[in-house]
Amino acid sequence: MADVFIYDAIRTPRGRGKAGKGGLSMHHPQELLAQTLNQMAERSKLDKSLVDDMEIGCVTQVKEQGACIARNSLIAADWPEDVTGATVNRFCGSGLEAINGVAGKIGAGFIDGGIGGGVESMSRVPMGSDGAMIDGLNEKMRARIFMVPQGISADLIATREGFTRADVDAFALHSQQKASVAIEEHRFDKSLFQITNDDGTPGLARDEHPRADTTLEGLAGLKAAFAELGAMPVGPGGKTLDQVALDRYPDAKQIQHVHTGGNSSGIVDGAAVVLMGSAEWGKKAGLKPRAKIRAIATAGAEPVIMLTAPAPASQKALKRAGMTAKDIDLWEINEAFAVVPLQTARELGIDLDKVNVNGGAIALGHPLGATGAILLGTALDELERTGKKTALITLCIGGGMGIATIIERV
């Protein structure tokens, strides 16, 4: 495999994912991605015709995000007609999957340069709009494995591993505090650009979801988000969803519902792209590489507990790179729920001081298909800001999967 270099990474702000209320909610998702592509091309002074292909992650691929949003966004951006695009769905890992897919093509020599990234407008195309649930409504499969909603899986992990409500709330507060510092110190500015409204006026310029006034007392007062859902008798034979999970993991005895809206990821809109290529392609494009991709990996986990695969995915990537967890300077572990980075860090023996140093999805939001690409750009900017060398980006994924990518600053 040839070296694959990262030449640029750029993203929109993350707007609140509420129809008519969020700062990006008036923008068609194709247009969000189109603006991101054009901002990246303008900033890099990129000859667009040099881009061979693009892969874009998007989870809810219906309505405005249906068809092939990657190709349609290129058309919306008025890019050369011979630049192709494909849309991929690996649930919450889609943005990183798109990057890894393009990187694999470059490393294998099938293409010279390309773009990976993601987009999700959760205000215009809410979760569940495809009507497929997480299992595609397959009753035959449900009779064998009934996948519970992810929030119940997160609470199951917390119960089995002894993470308390106080633990996840403390993690959530720390995420908000770190994001607040990062915003005050303009740490996101290198990758972030201001959206332009349809009438040409300046639009959203900063992430909308963070709450700098968050307190432990406020977090402690929030209602458990998944307790009522867990008590619903919608499982096989009229079992509650909690009982379905406990049938698979009887050692838990009773699920402690510790996750709330305050210690789980925020619903937001956003888009991000990452420009990659070979060394020769970069010279032809007149671009200086910022980092190279050292390794990529995916891993599977049992699909009821669902969210425990970031650790094995990270271990596979580390092994392929000839590294250990101690060789990684910065970790971006997606905060789908607070227990995910807590469990992953414990499993890998990682100091939490190296994890999500600028906050994560609890504070900043999780625009599903775009998050993996956003996290990679955040990690790259932080490596450059601090002079550190290596970062590992990993996300938990619906259906019991994890994905990981290791980058090294050059």
PDB file of C-alpha atoms in Angstrom, residues 34-54 73-84 113-115 275 281 284-285 287:
ATOM      1  CA  ALA A  34     -21.944  21.824  -1.737  1.00  0.00           C
ATOM      2  CA  GLN A  35     -20.849  24.846   0.283  1.00  0.00           C
ATOM      3  CA  THR A  36     -18.384  22.683   2.195  1.00  0.00           C
ATOM      4  CA  LEU A  37     -16.870  21.356  -1.033  1.00  0.00           C
ATOM      5  CA  ASN A  38     -16.517  24.821  -2.523  1.00  0.00           C
ATOM      6  CA  GLN A  39     -15.033  26.294   0.628  1.00  0.00           C
ATOM      7  CA  MET A  40     -12.437  23.521   0.690  1.00  0.00           C
ATOM      8  CA  ALA A  41     -11.610  24.021  -2.995  1.00  0.00           C
ATOM      9  CA  GLU A  42     -11.303  27.783  -2.565  1.00  0.00           C
ATOM     10  CA  ARG A  43      -9.147  27.499   0.533  1.00  0.00           C
ATOM     11  CA  SER A  44      -6.837  24.900  -1.019  1.00  0.00           C
ATOM     12  CA  LYS A  45      -6.834  26.581  -4.437  1.00  0.00           C
ATOM     13  CA  LEU A  46      -7.714  23.132  -5.686  1.00  0.00           C
ATOM     14  CA  ASP A  47      -7.983  22.221  -9.349  1.00  0.00           C
ATOM     15  CA  LYS A  48     -11.275  20.345  -8.962  1.00  0.00           C
ATOM     16  CA  SER A  49     -10.654  18.268 -12.070  1.00  0.00           C
ATOM     17  CA  LEU A  50      -7.851  16.481 -10.217  1.00  0.00           C
ATOM     18  CA  VAL A  51     -10.345  14.828  -7.853  1.00  0.00           C
ATOM     19  CA  ASP A  52     -11.027  11.295  -9.049  1.00  0.00           C
ATOM     20  CA  ASP A  53     -13.875  10.314  -6.742  1.00  0.00           C
ATOM     21  CA  MET A  54     -15.766  11.232  -3.589  1.00  0.00           C
ATOM     22  CA  SER A  73     -24.018  17.685  -4.027  1.00  0.00           C
ATOM     23  CA  LEU A  74     -21.212  17.796  -6.586  1.00  0.00           C
ATOM     24  CA  ILE A  75     -23.747  18.918  -9.174  1.00  0.00           C
ATOM     25  CA  ALA A  76     -25.193  21.462  -6.749  1.00  0.00           C
ATOM     26  CA  ALA A  77     -21.666  22.766  -6.147  1.00  0.00           C
ATOM     27  CA  ASP A  78     -21.109  23.102  -9.919  1.00  0.00           C
ATOM     28  CA  TRP A  79     -18.045  20.858  -9.892  1.00  0.00           C
ATOM     29  CA  PRO A  80     -16.692  19.297 -13.106  1.00  0.00           C
ATOM     30  CA  GLU A  81     -19.070  16.681 -14.449  1.00  0.00           C
ATOM     31  CA  ASP A  82     -16.413  13.968 -14.500  1.00  0.00           C
ATOM     32  CA  VAL A  83     -15.936  14.064 -10.688  1.00  0.00           C
ATOM     33  CA  THR A  84     -17.945  11.122  -9.372  1.00  0.00           C
ATOM     34  CA  GLY A 113      -6.811  11.766  -5.184  1.00  0.00           C
ATOM     35  CA  GLY A 114     -10.250  11.939  -3.680  1.00  0.00           C
ATOM     36  CA  ILE A 115     -12.563  13.281  -1.009  1.00  0.00           C
ATOM     37  CA  LEU A 275      -9.164  15.895   0.888  1.00  0.00           C
ATOM     38  CA  TRP A 281      -1.008  13.736  -6.569  1.00  0.00           C
ATOM     39  CA  LYS A 284       0.586  17.873  -9.019  1.00  0.00           C
ATOM     40  CA  ALA A 285      -2.121  19.749  -7.098  1.00  0.00           C
ATOM     41  CA  LEU A 287      -0.614  21.057  -1.990  1.00  0.00           C
TER      42      LEU A 287
END
